[in-house]
Amino acid sequence: MAREWGVSLMPKTVFDLNELLRNLVAPPEGRLLVTDIFIGLALSLLFGLLISYIYKKTFQGALYSHSFSVSLAVLTLITSMVIMTIGINLVLTLGMVGALSIVRFRTALKDPLDIVFVFWSISTGLAMGAKLYLLAFIGAAFIGLTLIFLLSRKSTTLTFMLIIRYINDSLADKNVAAELNKLRHSLKSKTVARDTTELVVELRAAGEDTSFMGRLTAIHGVSDAVLVRYSGEHVS
């Protein structure tokens, strides 16, 4: 009877390889093409490596962190993948927002420029995930050239912190003050103990000439002097 009516009694295959391949090559509406995924992630990686390279070349802090530089490139990839996922399904988007809301980032960024590079990586990933490749390219060119130009213009004035100790003697105090008056300085603190006096002074010099240290330590009564150069933001 089944043969007469042309009805097949074979069960429908649960896993259809041909249908899977068709969905990969030409997915239904609301899906991503495999080529779109690879192009988006490849460009995200390329621009992420560019951001990481510019961060390395323009770094002006005390200690360079290779792990932070690598995280900039990976952050671009992750953001791009998140945006691709959000663009597929609204329900999935709400679930992802709920999942990401439980994540807490407690890593302190010591340099304000680190925040700039983090936001640059995120914004590039957003543009890549949304297929705004031209926006990402033009934005990378403008931001990269701006950072290189501004950070390459180093100030010729250097800032130092001078800590000097000498015995409690009016003559030594007078000679130290006379030598400091020859320099651009501002007194930050003065600690007077039973036998010694300690001065903390901020100095500004046009170059790296520290010959004044020899003159200070040569003053009778001066026990030691320490000079530290600022390399970043400081609080007065």
mmCIF file of N, CA and C in Angstrom, residues 85-171:
data_model
loop_
_atom_site.group_PDB
_atom_site.id
_atom_site.type_symbol
_atom_site.label_atom_id
_atom_site.label_comp_id
_atom_site.label_asym_id
_atom_site.label_seq_id
_atom_site.Cartn_x
_atom_site.Cartn_y
_atom_site.Cartn_z
ATOM 1 N N THR A 85 27.514 38.048 17.461
ATOM 2 C CA THR A 85 26.484 37.263 18.137
ATOM 3 C C THR A 85 25.235 38.086 18.390
ATOM 4 N N ILE A 86 25.417 39.331 18.807
ATOM 5 C CA ILE A 86 24.285 40.208 19.096
ATOM 6 C C ILE A 86 23.464 40.460 17.835
ATOM 7 N N GLY A 87 24.129 40.549 16.689
ATOM 8 C CA GLY A 87 23.424 40.854 15.449
ATOM 9 C C GLY A 87 22.572 39.715 14.924
ATOM 10 N N ILE A 88 22.687 38.527 15.502
ATOM 11 C CA ILE A 88 21.949 37.372 14.988
ATOM 12 C C ILE A 88 20.573 37.242 15.621
ATOM 13 N N ASN A 89 20.527 37.324 16.944
ATOM 14 C CA ASN A 89 19.297 36.988 17.656
ATOM 15 C C ASN A 89 19.114 37.931 18.826
ATOM 16 N N LEU A 90 17.926 38.535 18.933
ATOM 17 C CA LEU A 90 17.636 39.458 20.023
ATOM 18 C C LEU A 90 17.566 38.742 21.365
ATOM 19 N N VAL A 91 16.967 37.557 21.384
ATOM 20 C CA VAL A 91 16.869 36.789 22.633
ATOM 21 C C VAL A 91 18.250 36.395 23.120
ATOM 22 N N LEU A 92 19.108 35.978 22.197
ATOM 23 C CA LEU A 92 20.475 35.631 22.548
ATOM 24 C C LEU A 92 21.234 36.848 23.064
ATOM 25 N N THR A 93 20.906 38.007 22.523
ATOM 26 C CA THR A 93 21.537 39.237 22.967
ATOM 27 C C THR A 93 21.218 39.523 24.428
ATOM 28 N N LEU A 94 19.938 39.372 24.804
ATOM 29 C CA LEU A 94 19.541 39.603 26.193
ATOM 30 C C LEU A 94 20.214 38.610 27.133
ATOM 31 N N GLY A 95 20.335 37.380 26.692
ATOM 32 C CA GLY A 95 21.022 36.392 27.517
ATOM 33 C C GLY A 95 22.485 36.700 27.691
ATOM 34 N N MET A 96 23.125 37.183 26.623
ATOM 35 C CA MET A 96 24.543 37.524 26.707
ATOM 36 C C MET A 96 24.764 38.725 27.620
ATOM 37 N N VAL A 97 23.867 39.722 27.538
ATOM 38 C CA VAL A 97 23.984 40.886 28.417
ATOM 39 C C VAL A 97 23.866 40.463 29.874
ATOM 40 N N GLY A 98 22.925 39.546 30.160
ATOM 41 C CA GLY A 98 22.793 39.055 31.523
ATOM 42 C C GLY A 98 24.013 38.285 31.985
ATOM 43 N N ALA A 99 24.611 37.495 31.069
ATOM 44 C CA ALA A 99 25.805 36.723 31.444
ATOM 45 C C ALA A 99 27.003 37.627 31.687
ATOM 46 N N LEU A 100 27.155 38.640 30.842
ATOM 47 C CA LEU A 100 28.296 39.540 30.992
ATOM 48 C C LEU A 100 28.151 40.479 32.182
ATOM 49 N N SER A 101 26.925 40.665 32.661
ATOM 50 C CA SER A 101 26.714 41.601 33.779
ATOM 51 C C SER A 101 27.302 41.076 35.083
ATOM 52 N N ILE A 102 27.553 39.762 35.165
ATOM 53 C CA ILE A 102 28.112 39.207 36.388
ATOM 54 C C ILE A 102 29.631 39.286 36.405
ATOM 55 N N VAL A 103 30.232 39.714 35.295
ATOM 56 C CA VAL A 103 31.685 39.813 35.220
ATOM 57 C C VAL A 103 32.132 41.114 35.879
ATOM 58 N N ARG A 104 33.135 41.024 36.704
ATOM 59 C CA ARG A 104 33.675 42.202 37.382
ATOM 60 C C ARG A 104 35.149 42.351 37.011
ATOM 61 N N PHE A 105 35.499 43.530 36.525
ATOM 62 C CA PHE A 105 36.890 43.821 36.166
ATOM 63 C C PHE A 105 37.483 44.722 37.244
ATOM 64 N N ARG A 106 38.478 44.212 37.941
ATOM 65 C CA ARG A 106 39.079 44.958 39.040
ATOM 66 C C ARG A 106 40.533 45.317 38.785
ATOM 67 N N THR A 107 41.000 45.168 37.556
ATOM 68 C CA THR A 107 42.380 45.524 37.224
ATOM 69 C C THR A 107 42.503 47.034 37.147
ATOM 70 N N ALA A 108 43.392 47.581 37.954
ATOM 71 C CA ALA A 108 43.587 49.035 37.984
ATOM 72 C C ALA A 108 44.535 49.447 36.865
ATOM 73 N N LEU A 109 44.116 50.436 36.088
ATOM 74 C CA LEU A 109 44.960 50.975 35.023
ATOM 75 C C LEU A 109 45.721 52.167 35.579
ATOM 76 N N LYS A 110 47.044 52.046 35.633
ATOM 77 C CA LYS A 110 47.864 53.059 36.275
ATOM 78 C C LYS A 110 48.048 54.296 35.401
ATOM 79 N N ASP A 111 48.079 54.097 34.098
ATOM 80 C CA ASP A 111 48.308 55.202 33.180
ATOM 81 C C ASP A 111 46.995 55.557 32.482
ATOM 82 N N PRO A 112 46.610 56.846 32.451
ATOM 83 C CA PRO A 112 45.372 57.220 31.752
ATOM 84 C C PRO A 112 45.367 56.827 30.287
ATOM 85 N N LEU A 113 46.536 56.750 29.661
ATOM 86 C CA LEU A 113 46.591 56.352 28.259
ATOM 87 C C LEU A 113 46.191 54.889 28.054
ATOM 88 N N ASP A 114 46.360 54.070 29.086
ATOM 89 C CA ASP A 114 45.929 52.670 28.973
ATOM 90 C C ASP A 114 44.428 52.591 28.719
ATOM 91 N N ILE A 115 43.667 53.487 29.354
ATOM 92 C CA ILE A 115 42.214 53.515 29.141
ATOM 93 C C ILE A 115 41.899 53.872 27.691
ATOM 94 N N VAL A 116 42.681 54.788 27.122
ATOM 95 C CA VAL A 116 42.483 55.184 25.724
ATOM 96 C C VAL A 116 42.652 53.978 24.803
ATOM 97 N N PHE A 117 43.697 53.188 25.023
ATOM 98 C CA PHE A 117 43.939 52.029 24.168
ATOM 99 C C PHE A 117 42.879 50.947 24.371
ATOM 100 N N VAL A 118 42.380 50.781 25.605
ATOM 101 C CA VAL A 118 41.318 49.802 25.849
ATOM 102 C C VAL A 118 40.057 50.190 25.085
ATOM 103 N N PHE A 119 39.656 51.460 25.151
ATOM 104 C CA PHE A 119 38.467 51.910 24.434
ATOM 105 C C PHE A 119 38.682 51.848 22.930
ATOM 106 N N TRP A 120 39.896 52.093 22.477
ATOM 107 C CA TRP A 120 40.191 51.980 21.042
ATOM 108 C C TRP A 120 40.003 50.538 20.576
ATOM 109 N N SER A 121 40.496 49.583 21.362
ATOM 110 C CA SER A 121 40.332 48.170 21.005
ATOM 111 C C SER A 121 38.860 47.781 20.975
ATOM 112 N N ILE A 122 38.102 48.235 21.967
ATOM 113 C CA ILE A 122 36.682 47.890 22.023
ATOM 114 C C ILE A 122 35.924 48.495 20.845
ATOM 115 N N SER A 123 36.184 49.772 20.554
ATOM 116 C CA SER A 123 35.470 50.431 19.454
ATOM 117 C C SER A 123 35.824 49.800 18.109
ATOM 118 N N THR A 124 37.075 49.382 17.940
ATOM 119 C CA THR A 124 37.462 48.702 16.699
ATOM 120 C C THR A 124 36.748 47.365 16.574
ATOM 121 N N GLY A 125 36.654 46.623 17.677
ATOM 122 C CA GLY A 125 35.914 45.374 17.654
ATOM 123 C C GLY A 125 34.437 45.573 17.348
ATOM 124 N N LEU A 126 33.851 46.661 17.875
ATOM 125 C CA LEU A 126 32.456 46.973 17.570
ATOM 126 C C LEU A 126 32.261 47.228 16.080
ATOM 127 N N ALA A 127 33.167 48.005 15.492
ATOM 128 C CA ALA A 127 33.056 48.311 14.062
ATOM 129 C C ALA A 127 33.238 47.055 13.215
ATOM 130 N N MET A 128 34.179 46.178 13.602
ATOM 131 C CA MET A 128 34.407 44.951 12.837
ATOM 132 C C MET A 128 33.218 44.013 12.933
ATOM 133 N N GLY A 129 32.655 43.873 14.131
ATOM 134 C CA GLY A 129 31.504 42.997 14.293
ATOM 135 C C GLY A 129 30.288 43.475 13.535
ATOM 136 N N ALA A 130 30.174 44.811 13.349
ATOM 137 C CA ALA A 130 29.056 45.391 12.605
ATOM 138 C C ALA A 130 29.361 45.539 11.117
ATOM 139 N N LYS A 131 30.501 45.002 10.666
ATOM 140 C CA LYS A 131 30.941 45.053 9.259
ATOM 141 C C LYS A 131 31.196 46.477 8.782
ATOM 142 N N LEU A 132 31.539 47.369 9.683
ATOM 143 C CA LEU A 132 31.894 48.744 9.311
ATOM 144 C C LEU A 132 33.412 48.816 9.154
ATOM 145 N N TYR A 133 33.926 48.119 8.162
ATOM 146 C CA TYR A 133 35.368 47.993 7.989
ATOM 147 C C TYR A 133 36.025 49.327 7.624
ATOM 148 N N LEU A 134 35.354 50.113 6.791
ATOM 149 C CA LEU A 134 35.922 51.400 6.388
ATOM 150 C C LEU A 134 36.019 52.344 7.586
ATOM 151 N N LEU A 135 35.008 52.325 8.450
ATOM 152 C CA LEU A 135 35.045 53.153 9.653
ATOM 153 C C LEU A 135 36.209 52.753 10.548
ATOM 154 N N ALA A 136 36.416 51.449 10.703
ATOM 155 C CA ALA A 136 37.524 50.982 11.539
ATOM 156 C C ALA A 136 38.876 51.388 10.952
ATOM 157 N N PHE A 137 38.992 51.311 9.631
ATOM 158 C CA PHE A 137 40.256 51.672 8.984
ATOM 159 C C PHE A 137 40.551 53.165 9.125
ATOM 160 N N ILE A 138 39.559 54.001 8.816
ATOM 161 C CA ILE A 138 39.770 55.455 8.916
ATOM 162 C C ILE A 138 39.996 55.859 10.374
ATOM 163 N N GLY A 139 39.225 55.266 11.283
ATOM 164 C CA GLY A 139 39.405 55.573 12.701
ATOM 165 C C GLY A 139 40.780 55.177 13.200
ATOM 166 N N ALA A 140 41.270 54.006 12.778
ATOM 167 C CA ALA A 140 42.606 53.566 13.192
ATOM 168 C C ALA A 140 43.682 54.512 12.662
ATOM 169 N N ALA A 141 43.514 54.982 11.436
ATOM 170 C CA ALA A 141 44.496 55.905 10.860
ATOM 171 C C ALA A 141 44.525 57.222 11.631
ATOM 172 N N PHE A 142 43.344 57.792 11.893
ATOM 173 C CA PHE A 142 43.286 59.060 12.607
ATOM 174 C C PHE A 142 43.804 58.928 14.039
ATOM 175 N N ILE A 143 43.314 57.911 14.766
ATOM 176 C CA ILE A 143 43.703 57.758 16.167
ATOM 177 C C ILE A 143 45.180 57.410 16.284
ATOM 178 N N GLY A 144 45.656 56.493 15.443
ATOM 179 C CA GLY A 144 47.061 56.107 15.506
ATOM 180 C C GLY A 144 48.005 57.263 15.217
ATOM 181 N N LEU A 145 47.725 58.016 14.144
ATOM 182 C CA LEU A 145 48.587 59.155 13.817
ATOM 183 C C LEU A 145 48.518 60.233 14.886
ATOM 184 N N THR A 146 47.338 60.444 15.470
ATOM 185 C CA THR A 146 47.204 61.443 16.532
ATOM 186 C C THR A 146 48.024 61.060 17.752
ATOM 187 N N LEU A 147 47.953 59.793 18.158
ATOM 188 C CA LEU A 147 48.720 59.342 19.318
ATOM 189 C C LEU A 147 50.218 59.443 19.065
ATOM 190 N N ILE A 148 50.656 59.009 17.891
ATOM 191 C CA ILE A 148 52.083 59.067 17.576
ATOM 192 C C ILE A 148 52.577 60.509 17.558
ATOM 193 N N PHE A 149 51.782 61.416 16.987
ATOM 194 C CA PHE A 149 52.190 62.816 16.901
ATOM 195 C C PHE A 149 52.258 63.467 18.279
ATOM 196 N N LEU A 150 51.217 63.264 19.088
ATOM 197 C CA LEU A 150 51.169 63.925 20.391
ATOM 198 C C LEU A 150 52.186 63.342 21.368
ATOM 199 N N LEU A 151 52.359 62.036 21.357
ATOM 200 C CA LEU A 151 53.265 61.412 22.319
ATOM 201 C C LEU A 151 54.728 61.527 21.909
ATOM 202 N N SER A 152 54.977 61.811 20.646
ATOM 203 C CA SER A 152 56.368 61.985 20.214
ATOM 204 C C SER A 152 56.911 63.367 20.554
ATOM 205 N N ARG A 153 56.008 64.288 20.877
ATOM 206 C CA ARG A 153 56.440 65.642 21.243
ATOM 207 C C ARG A 153 56.746 65.688 22.735
ATOM 208 N N LYS A 154 57.925 65.206 23.079
ATOM 209 C CA LYS A 154 58.331 65.164 24.477
ATOM 210 C C LYS A 154 58.722 66.553 24.966
ATOM 211 N N SER A 155 58.363 66.824 26.194
ATOM 212 C CA SER A 155 58.706 68.105 26.798
ATOM 213 C C SER A 155 60.195 68.146 27.108
ATOM 214 N N THR A 156 60.812 69.300 26.871
ATOM 215 C CA THR A 156 62.245 69.457 27.163
ATOM 216 C C THR A 156 62.497 69.710 28.637
ATOM 217 N N THR A 157 61.455 70.012 29.397
ATOM 218 C CA THR A 157 61.600 70.256 30.823
ATOM 219 C C THR A 157 61.369 68.964 31.583
ATOM 220 N N LEU A 158 62.344 68.567 32.377
ATOM 221 C CA LEU A 158 62.261 67.344 33.162
ATOM 222 C C LEU A 158 61.966 67.679 34.616
ATOM 223 N N THR A 159 61.233 66.809 35.264
ATOM 224 C CA THR A 159 60.854 67.004 36.655
ATOM 225 C C THR A 159 61.564 65.969 37.524
ATOM 226 N N PHE A 160 62.148 66.439 38.626
ATOM 227 C CA PHE A 160 62.875 65.576 39.554
ATOM 228 C C PHE A 160 62.349 65.788 40.962
ATOM 229 N N MET A 161 62.552 64.782 41.783
ATOM 230 C CA MET A 161 62.297 64.877 43.209
ATOM 231 C C MET A 161 63.636 64.741 43.926
ATOM 232 N N LEU A 162 63.996 65.751 44.701
ATOM 233 C CA LEU A 162 65.265 65.766 45.421
ATOM 234 C C LEU A 162 65.000 65.597 46.908
ATOM 235 N N ILE A 163 65.686 64.637 47.521
ATOM 236 C CA ILE A 163 65.632 64.417 48.968
ATOM 237 C C ILE A 163 67.037 64.640 49.512
ATOM 238 N N ILE A 164 67.190 65.616 50.362
ATOM 239 C CA ILE A 164 68.500 65.972 50.880
ATOM 240 C C ILE A 164 68.450 66.016 52.403
ATOM 241 N N ARG A 165 69.475 65.466 53.034
ATOM 242 C CA ARG A 165 69.578 65.443 54.498
ATOM 243 C C ARG A 165 70.874 66.110 54.932
ATOM 244 N N TYR A 166 70.782 66.899 55.961
ATOM 245 C CA TYR A 166 71.960 67.579 56.508
ATOM 246 C C TYR A 166 71.749 67.799 57.997
ATOM 247 N N ILE A 167 72.844 68.114 58.686
ATOM 248 C CA ILE A 167 72.784 68.293 60.134
ATOM 249 C C ILE A 167 72.081 69.608 60.467
ATOM 250 N N ASN A 168 71.543 69.652 61.678
ATOM 251 C CA ASN A 168 70.872 70.879 62.110
ATOM 252 C C ASN A 168 71.917 71.953 62.418
ATOM 253 N N ASP A 169 72.183 72.722 61.390
ATOM 254 C CA ASP A 169 73.180 73.785 61.525
ATOM 255 C C ASP A 169 72.724 74.955 60.672
ATOM 256 N N SER A 170 72.780 76.135 61.223
ATOM 257 C CA SER A 170 72.305 77.317 60.501
ATOM 258 C C SER A 170 73.127 77.570 59.247
ATOM 259 N N LEU A 171 74.428 77.310 59.311
ATOM 260 C CA LEU A 171 75.279 77.544 58.147
ATOM 261 C C LEU A 171 74.946 76.545 57.034
#
